PDB file of C-alpha atoms and ligand atoms in Angstrom:
ATOM      1  CA  MET D   1       0.000   0.000   0.000  1.00 83.00           C
ATOM      2  CA  GLU D   2       0.984   3.659  -0.342  1.00 86.00           C
ATOM      3  CA  TRP D   3       1.349   5.882   2.710  1.00 92.00           C
ATOM      4  CA  HIS D   4      -0.565   9.152   2.343  1.00 90.00           C
ATOM      5  CA  ARG D   5      -0.731  10.571   5.870  1.00 96.00           C
ATOM      6  CA  ARG D   6       1.021  13.808   6.721  1.00 96.00           C
ATOM      7  CA  HIS D   7       0.297  13.503  10.452  1.00 98.00           C
ATOM      8  CA  VAL D   8      -0.296  10.754  13.003  1.00 98.00           C
ATOM      9  CA  LEU D   9      -2.749  12.333  15.416  1.00 98.00           C
ATOM     10  CA  GLY D  10      -4.600   9.237  16.608  1.00 98.00           C
ATOM     11  CA  LEU D  11      -5.666   5.769  15.533  1.00 98.00           C
ATOM     12  CA  SER D  12      -9.405   6.451  15.371  1.00 97.00           C
ATOM     13  CA  ASP D  13      -9.295   6.743  11.560  1.00 95.00           C
ATOM     14  CA  PHE D  14      -6.593   4.124  10.924  1.00 97.00           C
ATOM     15  CA  HIS D  15      -7.613   1.163   8.774  1.00 95.00           C
ATOM     16  CA  PRO D  16      -6.272  -2.288   9.720  1.00 97.00           C
ATOM     17  CA  GLU D  17      -4.204  -2.310   6.489  1.00 96.00           C
ATOM     18  CA  GLU D  18      -2.484   0.925   7.537  1.00 97.00           C
ATOM     19  CA  MET D  19      -1.650  -0.491  10.954  1.00 98.00           C
ATOM     20  CA  GLU D  20      -0.290  -3.634   9.290  1.00 97.00           C
ATOM     21  CA  PHE D  21       1.806  -1.414   7.000  1.00 97.00           C
ATOM     22  CA  VAL D  22       3.319   0.388   9.998  1.00 98.00           C
ATOM     23  CA  ILE D  23       4.001  -2.965  11.709  1.00 98.00           C
ATOM     24  CA  ASP D  24       5.629  -4.388   8.548  1.00 97.00           C
ATOM     25  CA  THR D  25       7.816  -1.278   8.360  1.00 97.00           C
ATOM     26  CA  ALA D  26       8.637  -1.627  12.078  1.00 98.00           C
ATOM     27  CA  ARG D  27       9.739  -5.243  11.462  1.00 97.00           C
ATOM     28  CA  SER D  28      12.209  -3.993   8.866  1.00 96.00           C
ATOM     29  CA  MET D  29      13.443  -1.350  11.298  1.00 97.00           C
ATOM     30  CA  GLU D  30      13.904  -4.026  13.949  1.00 96.00           C
ATOM     31  CA  GLU D  31      16.365  -5.749  11.624  1.00 94.00           C
ATOM     32  CA  VAL D  32      18.405  -2.517  11.528  1.00 94.00           C
ATOM     33  CA  LEU D  33      18.450  -2.591  15.335  1.00 94.00           C
ATOM     34  CA  THR D  34      20.112  -6.029  15.362  1.00 94.00           C
ATOM     35  CA  ARG D  35      23.137  -4.791  13.376  1.00 95.00           C
ATOM     36  CA  ASP D  36      26.483  -3.808  14.897  1.00 95.00           C
ATOM     37  CA  ILE D  37      26.028  -0.322  13.474  1.00 95.00           C
ATOM     38  CA  LYS D  38      22.388   0.484  14.222  1.00 94.00           C
ATOM     39  CA  LYS D  39      22.032   3.354  11.804  1.00 96.00           C
ATOM     40  CA  VAL D  40      20.721   3.881   8.283  1.00 97.00           C
ATOM     41  CA  PRO D  41      20.823   7.123   6.261  1.00 97.00           C
ATOM     42  CA  ALA D  42      17.072   7.168   5.524  1.00 96.00           C
ATOM     43  CA  LEU D  43      16.329  10.531   7.215  1.00 97.00           C
ATOM     44  CA  ARG D  44      19.664  12.256   6.587  1.00 96.00           C
ATOM     45  CA  GLY D  45      19.020  15.986   6.261  1.00 96.00           C
ATOM     46  CA  LYS D  46      15.631  15.787   8.041  1.00 97.00           C
ATOM     47  CA  THR D  47      14.994  17.385  11.419  1.00 98.00           C
ATOM     48  CA  VAL D  48      12.734  15.979  14.127  1.00 98.00           C
ATOM     49  CA  VAL D  49      11.797  18.128  17.139  1.00 98.00           C
ATOM     50  CA  ASN D  50      10.466  16.426  20.271  1.00 98.00           C
ATOM     51  CA  LEU D  51       8.108  19.068  21.672  1.00 97.00           C
ATOM     52  CA  PHE D  52       7.209  17.779  25.121  1.00 97.00           C
ATOM     53  CA  PHE D  53       4.980  19.819  27.450  1.00 96.00           C
ATOM     54  CA  GLU D  54       4.558  16.859  29.824  1.00 95.00           C
ATOM     55  CA  ALA D  55       7.051  14.513  31.447  1.00 95.00           C
ATOM     56  CA  SER D  56       8.120  11.379  29.598  1.00 97.00           C
ATOM     57  CA  THR D  57      10.821   8.733  29.802  1.00 97.00           C
ATOM     58  CA  ARG D  58       9.926   6.050  27.232  1.00 98.00           C
ATOM     59  CA  THR D  59       8.204   8.051  24.499  1.00 98.00           C
ATOM     60  CA  ARG D  60      10.608  10.970  24.315  1.00 98.00           C
ATOM     61  CA  THR D  61      13.742   8.846  24.560  1.00 98.00           C
ATOM     62  CA  SER D  62      12.552   6.285  22.024  1.00 98.00           C
ATOM     63  CA  PHE D  63      11.517   8.964  19.499  1.00 98.00           C
ATOM     64  CA  GLU D  64      14.987  10.481  19.957  1.00 98.00           C
ATOM     65  CA  ILE D  65      16.740   7.140  19.483  1.00 98.00           C
ATOM     66  CA  ALA D  66      14.424   6.285  16.559  1.00 98.00           C
ATOM     67  CA  GLY D  67      15.278   9.555  14.792  1.00 98.00           C
ATOM     68  CA  LYS D  68      19.012   9.100  15.404  1.00 98.00           C
ATOM     69  CA  ARG D  69      18.953   5.490  14.147  1.00 97.00           C
ATOM     70  CA  LEU D  70      17.537   6.922  10.900  1.00 97.00           C
ATOM     71  CA  SER D  71      20.217   9.673  10.789  1.00 97.00           C
ATOM     72  CA  ALA D  72      17.764  12.543  11.374  1.00 97.00           C
ATOM     73  CA  ASP D  73      18.852  15.580  13.366  1.00 98.00           C
ATOM     74  CA  VAL D  74      16.842  15.315  16.592  1.00 98.00           C
ATOM     75  CA  VAL D  75      16.196  18.264  18.890  1.00 98.00           C
ATOM     76  CA  ASN D  76      14.590  17.861  22.304  1.00 96.00           C
ATOM     77  CA  PHE D  77      12.386  20.639  23.658  1.00 93.00           C
ATOM     78  CA  SER D  78      11.209  20.488  27.252  1.00 90.00           C
ATOM     79  CA  SER D  79       8.632  23.028  28.382  1.00 93.00           C
ATOM     80  CA  ALA D  80      10.183  23.135  31.868  1.00 91.00           C
ATOM     81  CA  THR D  81      13.378  24.742  30.517  1.00 92.00           C
ATOM     82  CA  SER D  82      11.744  26.802  27.763  1.00 94.00           C
ATOM     83  CA  SER D  83      10.055  30.185  27.415  1.00 95.00           C
ATOM     84  CA  VAL D  84       6.749  28.467  28.199  1.00 95.00           C
ATOM     85  CA  THR D  85       7.775  29.210  31.801  1.00 95.00           C
ATOM     86  CA  LYS D  86       7.636  32.930  30.836  1.00 96.00           C
ATOM     87  CA  GLY D  87       4.086  32.591  29.506  1.00 96.00           C
ATOM     88  CA  GLU D  88       4.637  31.753  25.822  1.00 96.00           C
ATOM     89  CA  THR D  89       1.647  29.920  24.375  1.00 96.00           C
ATOM     90  CA  LEU D  90       1.582  26.490  22.748  1.00 96.00           C
ATOM     91  CA  LEU D  91       0.884  28.022  19.340  1.00 97.00           C
ATOM     92  CA  ASP D  92       3.603  30.676  19.607  1.00 97.00           C
ATOM     93  CA  THR D  93       6.059  28.042  20.761  1.00 97.00           C
ATOM     94  CA  ALA D  94       5.204  25.752  17.846  1.00 96.00           C
ATOM     95  CA  ARG D  95       5.326  28.578  15.282  1.00 97.00           C
ATOM     96  CA  ASN D  96       8.746  29.677  16.515  1.00 97.00           C
ATOM     97  CA  ILE D  97      10.054  26.117  16.323  1.00 97.00           C
ATOM     98  CA  GLU D  98       8.457  25.804  12.855  1.00 97.00           C
ATOM     99  CA  ALA D  99      10.418  28.879  11.717  1.00 97.00           C
ATOM    100  CA  MET D 100      13.580  26.804  12.239  1.00 97.00           C
ATOM    101  CA  LYS D 101      12.339  24.427   9.488  1.00 97.00           C
ATOM    102  CA  PRO D 102      11.890  21.055  11.172  1.00 98.00           C
ATOM    103  CA  ASN D 103      10.249  18.276   9.150  1.00 97.00           C
ATOM    104  CA  ILE D 104       8.415  16.544  12.000  1.00 98.00           C
ATOM    105  CA  LEU D 105       7.173  17.754  15.391  1.00 98.00           C
ATOM    106  CA  VAL D 106       6.555  15.022  17.976  1.00 98.00           C
ATOM    107  CA  VAL D 107       4.158  16.622  20.445  1.00 98.00           C
ATOM    108  CA  ARG D 108       3.100  15.666  23.960  1.00 98.00           C
ATOM    109  CA  HIS D 109       0.686  17.951  25.801  1.00 97.00           C
ATOM    110  CA  SER D 110      -1.759  17.727  28.693  1.00 95.00           C
ATOM    111  CA  ALA D 111      -4.650  19.086  26.592  1.00 97.00           C
ATOM    112  CA  SER D 112      -6.718  16.643  24.541  1.00 97.00           C
ATOM    113  CA  GLY D 113      -6.658  17.865  20.938  1.00 98.00           C
ATOM    114  CA  ALA D 114      -3.332  19.724  21.218  1.00 98.00           C
ATOM    115  CA  ALA D 115      -1.720  17.718  18.389  1.00 98.00           C
ATOM    116  CA  LEU D 116      -4.748  18.201  16.107  1.00 98.00           C
ATOM    117  CA  PHE D 117      -4.736  21.927  16.896  1.00 98.00           C
ATOM    118  CA  LEU D 118      -1.073  22.269  15.941  1.00 98.00           C
ATOM    119  CA  SER D 119      -1.568  20.252  12.745  1.00 98.00           C
ATOM    120  CA  ARG D 120      -3.948  23.000  11.594  1.00 98.00           C
ATOM    121  CA  HIS D 121      -1.483  25.798  12.286  1.00 97.00           C
ATOM    122  CA  VAL D 122       1.948  24.549  11.246  1.00 97.00           C
ATOM    123  CA  SER D 123       3.191  23.202   7.937  1.00 96.00           C
ATOM    124  CA  CYS D 124       5.384  20.341   9.174  1.00 96.00           C
ATOM    125  CA  SER D 125       4.204  16.844  10.076  1.00 98.00           C
ATOM    126  CA  ILE D 126       2.863  16.235  13.581  1.00 98.00           C
ATOM    127  CA  ILE D 127       3.056  13.014  15.569  1.00 98.00           C
ATOM    128  CA  ASN D 128       0.885  12.923  18.664  1.00 98.00           C
ATOM    129  CA  ALA D 129       3.021  11.567  21.516  1.00 98.00           C
ATOM    130  CA  GLY D 130       0.074  11.748  23.935  1.00 98.00           C
ATOM    131  CA  ASP D 131      -2.557  14.473  24.249  1.00 98.00           C
ATOM    132  CA  GLY D 132      -4.367  14.647  27.576  1.00 96.00           C
ATOM    133  CA  GLN D 133      -6.866  11.806  27.881  1.00 95.00           C
ATOM    134  CA  ASN D 134      -7.368  11.522  24.141  1.00 97.00           C
ATOM    135  CA  GLU D 135      -4.845   9.299  22.321  1.00 98.00           C
ATOM    136  CA  HIS D 136      -1.301   7.945  22.349  1.00 98.00           C
ATOM    137  CA  PRO D 137      -1.120   6.407  18.870  1.00 98.00           C
ATOM    138  CA  SER D 138       2.500   5.221  18.905  1.00 98.00           C
ATOM    139  CA  GLN D 139       1.734   3.366  22.164  1.00 98.00           C
ATOM    140  CA  GLY D 140      -1.337   1.759  20.571  1.00 98.00           C
ATOM    141  CA  LEU D 141       0.814   0.576  17.664  1.00 98.00           C
ATOM    142  CA  LEU D 142       3.679  -0.671  19.828  1.00 98.00           C
ATOM    143  CA  ASP D 143       1.234  -2.598  22.012  1.00 98.00           C
ATOM    144  CA  LEU D 144      -0.183  -4.187  18.853  1.00 98.00           C
ATOM    145  CA  TYR D 145       3.320  -5.022  17.604  1.00 98.00           C
ATOM    146  CA  THR D 146       4.407  -6.465  20.968  1.00 98.00           C
ATOM    147  CA  ILE D 147       1.401  -8.802  21.169  1.00 98.00           C
ATOM    148  CA  LEU D 148       1.932  -9.891  17.560  1.00 98.00           C
ATOM    149  CA  LYS D 149       5.563 -10.746  18.363  1.00 98.00           C
ATOM    150  CA  VAL D 150       4.550 -13.010  21.249  1.00 98.00           C
ATOM    151  CA  LYS D 151       1.151 -14.377  20.223  1.00 98.00           C
ATOM    152  CA  GLY D 152       1.464 -14.218  16.426  1.00 98.00           C
ATOM    153  CA  LYS D 153      -2.078 -12.899  16.053  1.00 98.00           C
ATOM    154  CA  ILE D 154      -4.587 -10.478  17.574  1.00 98.00           C
ATOM    155  CA  ALA D 155      -7.946 -11.753  16.302  1.00 98.00           C
ATOM    156  CA  GLY D 156      -9.782 -13.810  18.889  1.00 98.00           C
ATOM    157  CA  LEU D 157      -7.447 -13.039  21.809  1.00 98.00           C
ATOM    158  CA  LYS D 158      -9.079 -12.044  25.086  1.00 98.00           C
ATOM    159  CA  ILE D 159      -7.277  -8.881  26.186  1.00 98.00           C
ATOM    160  CA  ALA D 160      -8.168  -7.421  29.589  1.00 98.00           C
ATOM    161  CA  ILE D 161      -7.266  -3.764  30.193  1.00 98.00           C
ATOM    162  CA  VAL D 162      -7.435  -2.906  33.895  1.00 98.00           C
ATOM    163  CA  GLY D 163      -7.109   0.346  35.799  1.00 96.00           C
ATOM    164  CA  ASP D 164      -7.671   4.059  35.317  1.00 94.00           C
ATOM    165  CA  ILE D 165      -9.647   3.843  32.071  1.00 96.00           C
ATOM    166  CA  LEU D 166     -11.068   7.367  32.461  1.00 94.00           C
ATOM    167  CA  HIS D 167      -7.743   9.207  32.279  1.00 93.00           C
ATOM    168  CA  SER D 168      -5.925   6.830  29.944  1.00 96.00           C
ATOM    169  CA  ARG D 169      -4.993   7.927  26.416  1.00 97.00           C
ATOM    170  CA  VAL D 170      -3.345   4.520  26.025  1.00 98.00           C
ATOM    171  CA  VAL D 171      -6.642   2.699  26.363  1.00 98.00           C
ATOM    172  CA  ARG D 172      -8.261   4.901  23.712  1.00 97.00           C
ATOM    173  CA  SER D 173      -5.500   4.101  21.221  1.00 98.00           C
ATOM    174  CA  ASP D 174      -5.425   0.406  22.220  1.00 98.00           C
ATOM    175  CA  LEU D 175      -9.194   0.192  21.644  1.00 97.00           C
ATOM    176  CA  HIS D 176      -8.567   1.270  18.047  1.00 97.00           C
ATOM    177  CA  SER D 177      -5.444  -0.804  17.391  1.00 98.00           C
ATOM    178  CA  LEU D 178      -6.313  -4.040  19.207  1.00 98.00           C
ATOM    179  CA  GLY D 179     -10.074  -3.769  18.769  1.00 97.00           C
ATOM    180  CA  ARG D 180      -9.911  -3.139  15.032  1.00 96.00           C
ATOM    181  CA  MET D 181      -7.621  -6.161  14.626  1.00 97.00           C
ATOM    182  CA  GLY D 182     -10.264  -8.416  16.173  1.00 97.00           C
ATOM    183  CA  ALA D 183      -9.282  -8.764  19.845  1.00 98.00           C
ATOM    184  CA  LYS D 184     -12.029  -9.453  22.396  1.00 98.00           C
ATOM    185  CA  LEU D 185     -11.460  -6.513  24.734  1.00 98.00           C
ATOM    186  CA  TRP D 186     -12.477  -6.349  28.379  1.00 98.00           C
ATOM    187  CA  LEU D 187     -12.203  -3.091  30.332  1.00 98.00           C
ATOM    188  CA  CYS D 188     -12.041  -3.180  34.111  1.00 97.00           C
ATOM    189  CA  GLY D 189     -11.752  -0.521  36.792  1.00 96.00           C
ATOM    190  CA  PRO D 190     -13.693   1.188  39.563  1.00 94.00           C
ATOM    191  CA  ALA D 191     -17.049   2.430  38.220  1.00 93.00           C
ATOM    192  CA  THR D 192     -15.814   5.986  38.895  1.00 92.00           C
ATOM    193  CA  LEU D 193     -12.862   5.440  36.537  1.00 93.00           C
ATOM    194  CA  VAL D 194     -14.698   3.785  33.635  1.00 94.00           C
ATOM    195  CA  PRO D 195     -16.696   6.319  31.595  1.00 91.00           C
ATOM    196  CA  ARG D 196     -20.109   5.174  30.314  1.00 88.00           C
ATOM    197  CA  GLU D 197     -19.039   5.795  26.698  1.00 89.00           C
ATOM    198  CA  MET D 198     -16.772   2.730  26.992  1.00 93.00           C
ATOM    199  CA  GLU D 199     -19.870   0.530  26.873  1.00 89.00           C
ATOM    200  CA  ARG D 200     -20.410   1.710  23.286  1.00 91.00           C
ATOM    201  CA  THR D 201     -16.931   0.661  22.096  1.00 93.00           C
ATOM    202  CA  GLY D 202     -17.822  -3.029  21.794  1.00 93.00           C
ATOM    203  CA  ALA D 203     -15.620  -3.900  24.784  1.00 97.00           C
ATOM    204  CA  VAL D 204     -17.050  -5.777  27.767  1.00 97.00           C
ATOM    205  CA  VAL D 205     -17.018  -3.511  30.843  1.00 97.00           C
ATOM    206  CA  THR D 206     -16.733  -4.884  34.379  1.00 97.00           C
ATOM    207  CA  SER D 207     -15.663  -3.823  37.861  1.00 96.00           C
ATOM    208  CA  ASP D 208     -14.625  -7.385  38.749  1.00 97.00           C
ATOM    209  CA  ILE D 209     -10.931  -7.942  37.955  1.00 98.00           C
ATOM    210  CA  ARG D 210     -11.341 -11.703  38.339  1.00 98.00           C
ATOM    211  CA  GLU D 211     -13.997 -11.736  35.618  1.00 98.00           C
ATOM    212  CA  ALA D 212     -11.798  -9.595  33.347  1.00 98.00           C
ATOM    213  CA  VAL D 213      -8.649 -11.700  33.838  1.00 98.00           C
ATOM    214  CA  ARG D 214     -10.307 -15.147  33.744  1.00 98.00           C
ATOM    215  CA  GLY D 215      -9.232 -16.889  30.521  1.00 98.00           C
ATOM    216  CA  ALA D 216      -7.348 -13.814  29.263  1.00 98.00           C
ATOM    217  CA  ASP D 217      -4.467 -14.143  26.801  1.00 98.00           C
ATOM    218  CA  VAL D 218      -3.112 -10.693  27.626  1.00 98.00           C
ATOM    219  CA  VAL D 219      -3.599  -8.483  30.700  1.00 98.00           C
ATOM    220  CA  ILE D 220      -2.732  -4.814  30.212  1.00 98.00           C
ATOM    221  CA  MET D 221      -2.458  -2.920  33.498  1.00 98.00           C
ATOM    222  CA  LEU D 222      -2.845   0.863  33.397  1.00 97.00           C
ATOM    223  CA  ARG D 223      -1.222   3.390  35.668  1.00 93.00           C
ATOM    224  CA  ILE D 224      -3.342   5.249  38.173  1.00 89.00           C
ATOM    225  CA  GLN D 225      -2.937   8.822  36.894  1.00 80.00           C
ATOM    226  CA  LEU D 226      -3.035  10.721  40.163  1.00 73.00           C
ATOM    227  CA  GLU D 227      -1.793  13.871  38.411  1.00 74.00           C
ATOM    228  CA  ARG D 228      -5.033  14.032  36.364  1.00 68.00           C
ATOM    229  CA  GLN D 229      -7.377  13.173  39.248  1.00 68.00           C
ATOM    230  CA  LYS D 230      -9.009  16.329  40.578  1.00 67.00           C
ATOM    231  CA  THR D 231     -11.287  14.441  42.997  1.00 70.00           C
ATOM    232  CA  ALA D 232     -11.090  11.182  44.950  1.00 75.00           C
ATOM    233  CA  TYR D 233     -12.180   8.356  42.631  1.00 80.00           C
ATOM    234  CA  PHE D 234     -11.524   5.600  45.190  1.00 81.00           C
ATOM    235  CA  PRO D 235     -11.123   5.525  48.987  1.00 76.00           C
ATOM    236  CA  SER D 236      -7.353   4.884  49.131  1.00 86.00           C
ATOM    237  CA  LEU D 237      -4.468   3.428  47.110  1.00 87.00           C
ATOM    238  CA  ARG D 238      -4.468   0.423  49.440  1.00 89.00           C
ATOM    239  CA  GLU D 239      -8.164  -0.210  48.707  1.00 90.00           C
ATOM    240  CA  TYR D 240      -7.595   0.319  44.972  1.00 92.00           C
ATOM    241  CA  SER D 241      -4.684  -2.111  44.956  1.00 93.00           C
ATOM    242  CA  ARG D 242      -6.675  -4.734  46.855  1.00 93.00           C
ATOM    243  CA  ARG D 243      -9.566  -4.633  44.350  1.00 95.00           C
ATOM    244  CA  PHE D 244      -7.860  -3.713  41.064  1.00 96.00           C
ATOM    245  CA  GLY D 245      -4.193  -4.610  41.450  1.00 96.00           C
ATOM    246  CA  LEU D 246      -2.785  -7.633  39.629  1.00 97.00           C
ATOM    247  CA  ASN D 247      -1.149 -10.200  41.884  1.00 95.00           C
ATOM    248  CA  ARG D 248      -0.189 -13.860  41.488  1.00 96.00           C
ATOM    249  CA  ASP D 249      -3.588 -15.050  42.763  1.00 96.00           C
ATOM    250  CA  VAL D 250      -5.631 -13.001  40.261  1.00 97.00           C
ATOM    251  CA  PHE D 251      -3.221 -13.665  37.382  1.00 98.00           C
ATOM    252  CA  SER D 252      -3.574 -17.439  37.938  1.00 98.00           C
ATOM    253  CA  LEU D 253      -7.094 -17.089  36.470  1.00 98.00           C
ATOM    254  CA  ALA D 254      -5.657 -16.094  33.078  1.00 98.00           C
ATOM    255  CA  LYS D 255      -4.565 -18.654  30.484  1.00 98.00           C
ATOM    256  CA  ASP D 256      -1.411 -20.622  31.283  1.00 98.00           C
ATOM    257  CA  ASP D 257       0.500 -18.747  28.577  1.00 98.00           C
ATOM    258  CA  ALA D 258      -1.009 -15.332  29.348  1.00 98.00           C
ATOM    259  CA  VAL D 259       1.270 -12.299  29.349  1.00 98.00           C
ATOM    260  CA  ILE D 260       1.280  -9.035  31.287  1.00 98.00           C
ATOM    261  CA  MET D 261       1.743  -5.581  29.780  1.00 98.00           C
ATOM    262  CA  HIS D 262       1.950  -2.063  31.188  1.00 98.00           C
ATOM    263  CA  PRO D 263       2.720   1.139  29.243  1.00 98.00           C
ATOM    264  CA  GLY D 264       4.799   2.501  32.136  1.00 96.00           C
ATOM    265  CA  PRO D 265       5.633   4.114  34.401  1.00 96.00           C
ATOM    266  CA  ILE D 266       4.515   1.413  36.868  1.00 96.00           C
ATOM    267  CA  ASN D 267       3.258   2.276  40.338  1.00 93.00           C
ATOM    268  CA  ARG D 268       4.799  -0.839  41.864  1.00 95.00           C
ATOM    269  CA  GLY D 269       2.648  -2.397  44.550  1.00 93.00           C
ATOM    270  CA  VAL D 270      -0.423  -0.472  43.362  1.00 93.00           C
ATOM    271  CA  GLU D 271      -1.497  -1.720  39.923  1.00 93.00           C
ATOM    272  CA  LEU D 272       1.156  -4.436  39.641  1.00 95.00           C
ATOM    273  CA  SER D 273       3.084  -6.385  42.271  1.00 94.00           C
ATOM    274  CA  ASP D 274       6.898  -6.380  42.043  1.00 94.00           C
ATOM    275  CA  GLU D 275       6.783 -10.118  41.502  1.00 95.00           C
ATOM    276  CA  LEU D 276       4.579  -9.846  38.400  1.00 97.00           C
ATOM    277  CA  ALA D 277       6.194  -6.695  37.020  1.00 96.00           C
ATOM    278  CA  ASP D 278       9.513  -8.535  36.795  1.00 97.00           C
ATOM    279  CA  CYS D 279       8.353 -12.081  36.010  1.00 97.00           C
ATOM    280  CA  GLU D 280       9.143 -13.971  32.819  1.00 97.00           C
ATOM    281  CA  ARG D 281       5.615 -13.371  31.514  1.00 98.00           C
ATOM    282  CA  SER D 282       5.902  -9.605  31.825  1.00 98.00           C
ATOM    283  CA  LEU D 283       6.319  -7.923  28.416  1.00 98.00           C
ATOM    284  CA  VAL D 284       6.962  -4.476  29.894  1.00 98.00           C
ATOM    285  CA  LEU D 285      10.518  -4.163  28.563  1.00 98.00           C
ATOM    286  CA  LEU D 286       9.624  -5.828  25.257  1.00 98.00           C
ATOM    287  CA  GLN D 287       7.031  -3.045  24.835  1.00 98.00           C
ATOM    288  CA  VAL D 288       9.779  -0.467  25.261  1.00 98.00           C
ATOM    289  CA  GLU D 289      12.005  -2.314  22.781  1.00 98.00           C
ATOM    290  CA  SER D 290       9.157  -2.510  20.260  1.00 98.00           C
ATOM    291  CA  GLY D 291       8.560   1.207  20.719  1.00 98.00           C
ATOM    292  CA  VAL D 292      11.851   2.166  19.070  1.00 98.00           C
ATOM    293  CA  ALA D 293      11.088   0.156  15.908  1.00 98.00           C
ATOM    294  CA  VAL D 294       7.491   1.437  15.711  1.00 98.00           C
ATOM    295  CA  ARG D 295       8.639   5.047  16.132  1.00 98.00           C
ATOM    296  CA  MET D 296      11.349   4.568  13.515  1.00 98.00           C
ATOM    297  CA  ALA D 297       8.600   3.309  11.188  1.00 98.00           C
ATOM    298  CA  LEU D 298       6.366   6.331  11.868  1.00 98.00           C
ATOM    299  CA  LEU D 299       9.180   8.855  11.375  1.00 98.00           C
ATOM    300  CA  TYR D 300      10.295   7.072   8.224  1.00 98.00           C
ATOM    301  CA  LEU D 301       6.812   6.927   6.690  1.00 97.00           C
ATOM    302  CA  LEU D 302       5.990  10.542   7.536  1.00 97.00           C
ATOM    303  CA  ALA D 303       9.307  11.698   6.094  1.00 94.00           C
ATOM    304  CA  GLY D 304       8.357  10.207   2.760  1.00 87.00           C
ATOM    305  CA  GLY D 305       9.753   6.677   2.891  1.00 71.00           C
ATOM    306  CA  SER D 306       7.541   4.098   1.218  1.00 58.00           C
ATOM    307  CA  HIS D 307       9.807   1.082   1.179  1.00 49.00           C
ATOM    308  CA  VAL D 308      12.157  -0.420   3.705  1.00 48.00           C
ATOM    309  CA  ALA D 309      15.357   1.527   4.347  1.00 41.00           C
ATOM    310  CA  HIS D 310      18.777  -0.144   4.020  1.00 40.00           C
TER     311      HIS D 310
HETATM  312  N1   CP U   1       4.224   4.877  27.951  1.00 71.68           N
HETATM  313  C1   CP U   1       4.604   6.173  28.056  1.00 71.68           C
HETATM  314  O1   CP U   1       4.017   7.052  27.408  1.00 71.68           O
HETATM  315  O2   CP U   1       5.626   6.400  28.927  1.00 71.68           O
HETATM  316  P1   CP U   1       6.319   7.825  29.145  1.00 71.68           P
HETATM  317  O3   CP U   1       5.276   8.722  29.815  1.00 71.68           O
HETATM  318  O4   CP U   1       7.513   7.590  29.997  1.00 71.68           O
HETATM  319  O5   CP U   1       6.655   8.379  27.788  1.00 71.68           O
END
């Protein structure tokens, strides 16, 4: 297929064939990452700016490594050390960065719709690296890729997603990536953290983690996003962990070959016990590894590549 997108703002309008195309491209990038010299000249002369208005470890670092593996010039912008602290707006910031002629802006912002907004006001490509509670498309694609690596398929798998559904942009992108590929999705969390609209997504919604995990092929645990919680959604972290945390006892209800995922960062002892976070069936670090290849694929495709780079 041909790649026609100028931006990657979310997965809500991605067709399965497009997601497969990104994954196929990521597989080729993964081969580059096995070489002694993990670098190809595909994006030589292109500039990628990581424009992050929120904290990040995995996404920002892996977009930086992805760009460098493709020989792009990569510039990291952090709002905390920028003129945003003097009151400069998102749009003014982006327009000033645009004046320096980057090819791709990778944007993370606390406001849902920030990436879409910028795509309407700047001429370079935009990749949404997480906008508020809306979407995190590269995470949705890397989760898809990680499950494909381990399970070989998505269709028919029971995938339970447990935790703070309300504030999670990951779940919204995973619903598009995993759901559109035919997974049977279950969403689980306290009733206060599962918005009613989730019942219209085709996923099964429950507040019983045992029901969600029973017979699951994949269990995706979500971080409790205390920084986005303006009110108390549950009595205490201890109570939350007791009812919605994944421990050995609850995980024993899943299939014998079930795997555990988490987008990170993990609140250890809250949504995931130490034992499970680090066990052999945890794919947490494989997700991070997959993220570099998926982000290389996105940068490569947006920069005009249509075949695999060597
Ligand atoms: N998964 C994820 O978005 O992690 P970071 O916030 O560290 O980028």
